[in-house]
Amino acid sequence: MNPTRDGVIARTFSLVIAALCAGVLWWMLNSPVFDIRNTSVHRAESSPPPAVDQAVIENVADSYIGRNVFRINTEQTRENMRQLPGVSDVLVRTGIDGRLTVTVAYEAPVANWKVGDKSYLVNAEGEVLAQRHLNNLALTVWDESPSIRVIADPKEIHDKSDIFVVAEQLAALLNLDVGTVAEKLEDPSSRYAEIARAVPDTTATRIREALIEKNESKRLLGVRIESGLSPGDLVNVEALLAAHQLKNNLVHLRLGIKKILHHIGGLSIIDHADRVIEFGDTKHLEGKLIALHAVLEDAKKQRERITSVDLRPIDRPTYRTCLLYTSDAADERSSVDLGGRRI
């Protein structure tokens, strides 16, 4: 046997096999035989019904039609779909038969959030899932605060401008701290950052003018004005959590809630007896519930019928009776005659 000749044959054979494998691999990666031709979207067995429009997810899945199954990164596709509003988790599978299958676990809405004559479903993080109203949800919040908000797209700002330049522009327009605004723009992968809410009309007008500034160096980039809500937007999550806490705790005071209102002054409720109870901001909510209990007990002892309660001065909450008397329910009770008129 000639070892030199045998080595040449072995190397040649190896090169032929490698070339064949490379050819097969090239064919598999480029042949239309392995292109995605069909897609399907299914709900996971353990998932609640979708609150969002499933067509949005189907459109994303359909965007992969015509792409080679071996070139699709299913983990990256999963992460992209998880960013969609209302999606909790996703399983993405591809098959050599040209099918892409998406199994979705949806987020459950926890409340209806009403703005004007429109109602939105929101999840536990305050994210808007869809413009719908579900009567079977235990919590509904009427948002009466000014609805104009300033929204930024950090990714677009990172791509097209400088975050500190935009932060300075926004801070000057909104009278905010530059560092606070810049912090909200830090994440270069984020497409949504709420900079301010309840923006006055005059300020909103100045921002709109900055968005169309003819001088490109002064033009405000990556920012938009919104007056309504869209899927993916965030409501006031502190108000949402506080409303949930009130819903669960007021029942122990034998108060039925007719309406929970969110406004500039904070939170207030209208109870089953049409009494207005002002809670103000969401701080010290437990203390305010204790104060409310004291108010109700004091009025009961005095045999007074309450029409409204103001808990914003938490150390000296006040209430009004049907005779238009005001009383401190804390340690020193004083009555002030406001005219003696009956309602």
XYZ file of C-alpha atoms in Angstrom:
343
model
C 0.000 0.000 0.000
C 1.146 3.504 -0.791
C 0.431 5.681 2.275
C 0.922 8.886 0.312
C -1.581 7.797 -2.322
C -4.031 6.628 0.360
C -3.769 10.006 2.138
C -4.526 11.895 -1.058
C -7.589 9.710 -1.690
C -8.829 10.228 1.871
C -8.388 13.983 1.656
C -10.092 14.091 -1.719
C -12.977 12.014 -0.423
C -13.303 14.320 2.602
C -13.358 17.379 0.364
C -16.030 15.814 -1.839
C -18.193 15.004 1.217
C -17.696 18.549 2.596
C -18.614 20.049 -0.778
C -21.741 17.876 -0.968
C -22.753 18.881 2.572
C -22.148 22.549 1.767
C -24.194 22.205 -1.394
C -27.063 20.545 0.458
C -26.910 23.209 3.175
C -26.906 25.999 0.582
C -29.870 24.379 -1.148
C -31.795 24.048 2.127
C -31.138 27.682 3.037
C -32.121 29.067 -0.347
C -34.653 26.664 -1.833
C -38.271 27.896 -1.926
C -39.224 24.360 -0.881
C -38.405 25.360 2.719
C -40.069 28.771 2.676
C -42.885 29.549 5.110
C -46.161 29.181 3.241
C -48.753 28.969 6.016
C -49.093 30.443 9.500
C -51.467 29.720 12.354
C -52.055 31.386 15.723
C -53.524 29.445 18.649
C -54.387 30.282 22.241
C -52.529 28.307 24.906
C -54.760 25.971 26.900
C -54.029 27.743 30.189
C -54.441 31.223 28.724
C -57.414 33.511 29.387
C -59.376 34.628 26.319
C -57.608 37.357 24.322
C -58.524 40.924 25.209
C -56.498 42.186 22.268
C -57.283 41.902 18.579
C -55.803 38.561 17.510
C -55.478 39.922 13.973
C -52.494 42.003 15.162
C -50.612 38.835 16.102
C -51.739 37.072 12.925
C -50.362 39.957 10.853
C -46.990 39.634 12.575
C -46.979 35.882 11.911
C -47.940 36.426 8.266
C -44.947 38.747 7.824
C -42.739 35.606 7.919
C -44.394 34.075 4.856
C -41.759 33.601 2.139
C -38.864 33.396 4.611
C -36.759 30.252 4.849
C -37.588 28.120 7.900
C -33.893 27.581 8.646
C -33.200 31.324 8.652
C -35.870 32.185 11.225
C -34.628 32.716 14.761
C -37.630 31.419 16.712
C -36.328 32.747 20.038
C -35.974 36.270 18.634
C -39.396 35.971 17.017
C -40.813 34.953 20.389
C -39.257 37.983 22.085
C -40.616 40.307 19.382
C -44.144 38.952 19.803
C -43.940 39.167 23.592
C -43.582 42.930 23.212
C -47.078 43.159 21.717
C -49.720 44.589 24.097
C -51.747 41.880 25.815
C -49.278 39.063 25.144
C -47.847 37.290 28.189
C -45.809 34.581 26.472
C -45.381 32.984 23.059
C -44.196 29.668 21.669
C -42.997 29.776 18.045
C -42.418 26.630 16.003
C -41.420 26.171 12.369
C -41.663 23.016 10.288
C -39.977 21.880 7.091
C -43.483 21.589 5.655
C -43.484 25.408 5.439
C -45.723 26.070 8.434
C -45.133 28.562 11.228
C -47.196 27.910 14.363
C -47.615 30.498 17.128
C -49.118 29.557 20.487
C -50.003 32.576 22.611
C -50.657 33.037 26.324
C -52.649 36.243 26.705
C -52.677 38.703 29.586
C -55.896 39.019 31.526
C -57.435 42.504 31.864
C -57.978 43.613 35.456
C -59.998 46.781 34.952
C -61.978 48.971 32.596
C -60.399 52.429 32.282
C -62.883 54.988 30.969
C -61.841 58.237 29.305
C -64.754 60.320 28.109
C -67.102 58.103 26.146
C -64.399 55.477 25.469
C -63.502 52.487 27.600
C -60.202 50.597 27.598
C -59.074 47.286 29.057
C -55.893 47.489 31.143
C -53.684 44.820 32.714
C -52.175 44.773 36.210
C -49.215 46.920 35.056
C -51.543 49.624 33.739
C -50.895 48.789 30.078
C -53.779 49.369 27.698
C -54.746 46.121 25.962
C -57.644 47.196 23.768
C -60.488 49.687 23.386
C -63.250 47.519 24.808
C -65.465 47.273 27.874
C -66.081 44.083 29.822
C -69.038 44.113 32.193
C -67.700 41.142 34.138
C -64.609 42.979 35.385
C -64.832 43.925 39.056
C -63.076 47.262 38.675
C -63.913 50.277 36.511
C -62.127 53.617 36.851
C -63.426 56.848 35.313
C -60.420 58.978 34.363
C -61.419 62.656 34.410
C -57.888 64.063 34.377
C -56.738 66.042 31.309
C -55.878 63.438 28.717
C -53.077 65.170 26.777
C -49.799 63.282 27.243
C -46.271 63.629 25.888
C -44.857 60.315 24.682
C -41.272 59.687 23.567
C -39.721 56.915 21.472
C -36.251 56.373 23.067
C -35.141 54.053 20.253
C -35.874 56.649 17.573
C -34.180 59.346 19.656
C -31.047 57.209 20.081
C -31.030 56.499 16.320
C -31.632 60.039 15.071
C -30.560 62.449 17.769
C -28.950 62.812 21.189
C -30.986 61.990 24.299
C -29.530 64.903 26.256
C -30.461 67.374 23.521
C -34.035 66.064 23.430
C -34.156 65.914 27.241
C -33.147 69.578 27.463
C -35.788 70.565 24.888
C -38.552 68.656 26.682
C -37.488 69.840 30.125
C -37.630 73.454 28.980
C -41.043 73.023 27.320
C -42.591 71.083 30.212
C -40.784 72.829 33.059
C -39.258 69.529 34.231
C -35.857 68.487 35.555
C -33.472 67.589 32.710
C -32.051 64.596 34.591
C -35.529 63.154 35.199
C -36.427 63.416 31.511
C -33.059 61.972 30.389
C -33.544 58.993 32.719
C -36.821 58.128 30.964
C -35.013 58.157 27.603
C -32.095 55.935 28.666
C -33.261 52.553 27.312
C -32.280 52.460 23.604
C -34.491 49.413 22.971
C -37.690 50.976 24.333
C -40.308 52.367 21.947
C -42.499 53.981 24.629
C -41.755 56.392 27.471
C -44.359 58.672 28.997
C -42.696 62.000 29.737
C -45.690 63.922 31.095
C -49.440 63.669 31.426
C -52.224 66.193 31.987
C -50.333 68.632 29.763
C -52.020 72.060 29.370
C -53.217 72.994 25.889
C -50.765 75.905 25.616
C -47.795 73.637 26.392
C -49.043 71.002 23.964
C -49.238 73.669 21.268
C -45.604 74.672 21.854
C -44.509 71.045 21.616
C -46.433 70.571 18.358
C -44.648 73.629 16.969
C -41.277 72.176 18.008
C -42.123 68.927 16.201
C -42.466 70.750 12.871
C -39.691 73.311 13.421
C -38.183 74.227 10.029
C -34.692 74.466 11.507
C -33.668 70.801 11.694
C -31.136 71.447 14.462
C -33.954 72.740 16.703
C -36.619 70.258 15.638
C -37.897 67.945 18.380
C -37.416 64.298 17.331
C -38.876 61.050 18.616
C -41.736 62.721 20.500
C -45.480 62.760 19.959
C -48.607 64.223 21.567
C -51.465 61.875 22.423
C -54.922 62.821 23.646
C -56.453 59.361 23.763
C -55.234 55.894 24.610
C -53.940 53.157 22.313
C -52.869 49.554 22.946
C -49.484 49.617 24.639
C -50.031 52.982 26.348
C -49.843 53.192 30.130
C -52.503 54.604 32.441
C -51.695 55.919 35.910
C -50.688 52.648 37.548
C -50.592 54.179 41.051
C -54.203 55.252 40.656
C -55.096 51.808 39.287
C -53.536 50.015 42.280
C -55.130 52.457 44.725
C -58.546 51.963 43.107
C -58.128 48.203 43.471
C -57.209 48.636 47.144
C -60.261 50.827 47.750
C -62.515 48.335 45.995
C -61.304 45.548 48.271
C -61.329 47.514 51.542
C -64.424 49.697 51.424
C -66.635 46.638 51.545
C -65.401 46.114 55.121
C -66.823 49.542 55.960
C -70.138 48.457 54.422
C -69.733 50.932 51.597
C -70.837 49.933 48.129
C -68.964 51.696 45.328
C -70.986 53.188 42.517
C -68.087 54.972 40.821
C -64.320 55.424 41.231
C -63.005 58.668 39.755
C -59.433 59.633 38.906
C -58.764 63.335 38.383
C -56.105 65.993 38.916
C -56.860 66.059 42.641
C -56.335 62.318 42.946
C -59.007 59.702 43.640
C -62.589 60.030 44.804
C -65.524 57.653 44.976
C -69.280 57.925 44.795
C -70.814 55.301 47.061
C -74.143 53.476 46.948
C -75.789 56.379 48.835
C -74.436 58.928 46.305
C -71.988 60.304 48.877
C -68.783 61.786 47.444
C -65.651 60.688 49.305
C -62.435 62.509 48.381
C -59.240 60.495 48.967
C -56.854 62.846 47.171
C -53.497 61.422 46.160
C -52.644 57.742 46.545
C -50.303 58.223 49.517
C -51.216 57.006 53.017
C -54.277 55.197 51.692
C -54.501 52.887 54.711
C -54.473 55.889 57.040
C -57.239 57.512 55.008
C -59.359 54.363 55.279
C -58.909 54.439 59.047
C -59.881 58.121 59.067
C -62.960 57.345 56.948
C -64.010 54.698 59.458
C -63.669 57.288 62.233
C -65.782 59.775 60.263
C -68.556 57.252 59.694
C -68.567 56.216 63.356
C -68.636 59.843 64.505
C -71.552 60.663 62.205
C -73.394 57.566 63.386
C -73.026 58.596 67.024
C -74.251 62.105 66.230
C -77.100 60.695 64.138
C -76.068 62.764 61.179
C -76.564 61.873 57.545
C -73.347 62.409 55.558
C -73.410 63.775 52.006
C -69.661 64.084 51.411
C -66.320 63.368 53.078
C -62.937 64.999 52.445
C -59.975 62.875 53.588
C -57.267 64.998 52.003
C -56.361 66.578 55.320
C -55.681 63.122 56.743
C -55.081 64.403 60.278
C -58.353 66.392 60.302
C -60.807 64.828 57.815
C -64.073 66.697 57.370
C -67.550 65.736 56.318
C -70.711 67.531 55.312
C -74.179 66.565 56.434
C -77.479 67.083 54.694
C -77.920 70.161 56.898
C -74.676 71.497 55.448
C -72.760 71.179 58.709
C -69.062 70.406 58.595
C -67.425 68.355 61.313
C -63.937 67.197 62.188
C -64.137 63.483 62.865
C -60.891 63.316 64.798
C -60.151 64.199 68.380
C -61.845 67.611 68.513
C -65.201 67.792 66.843
C -66.325 71.268 65.820
C -69.429 72.207 63.839
C -69.646 75.171 61.514
C -73.017 76.457 60.380
C -72.835 76.948 56.617
C -76.277 78.449 56.301
C -78.571 75.857 57.820
C -80.187 75.058 54.481
C -81.602 71.587 53.976
C -80.765 69.749 50.791
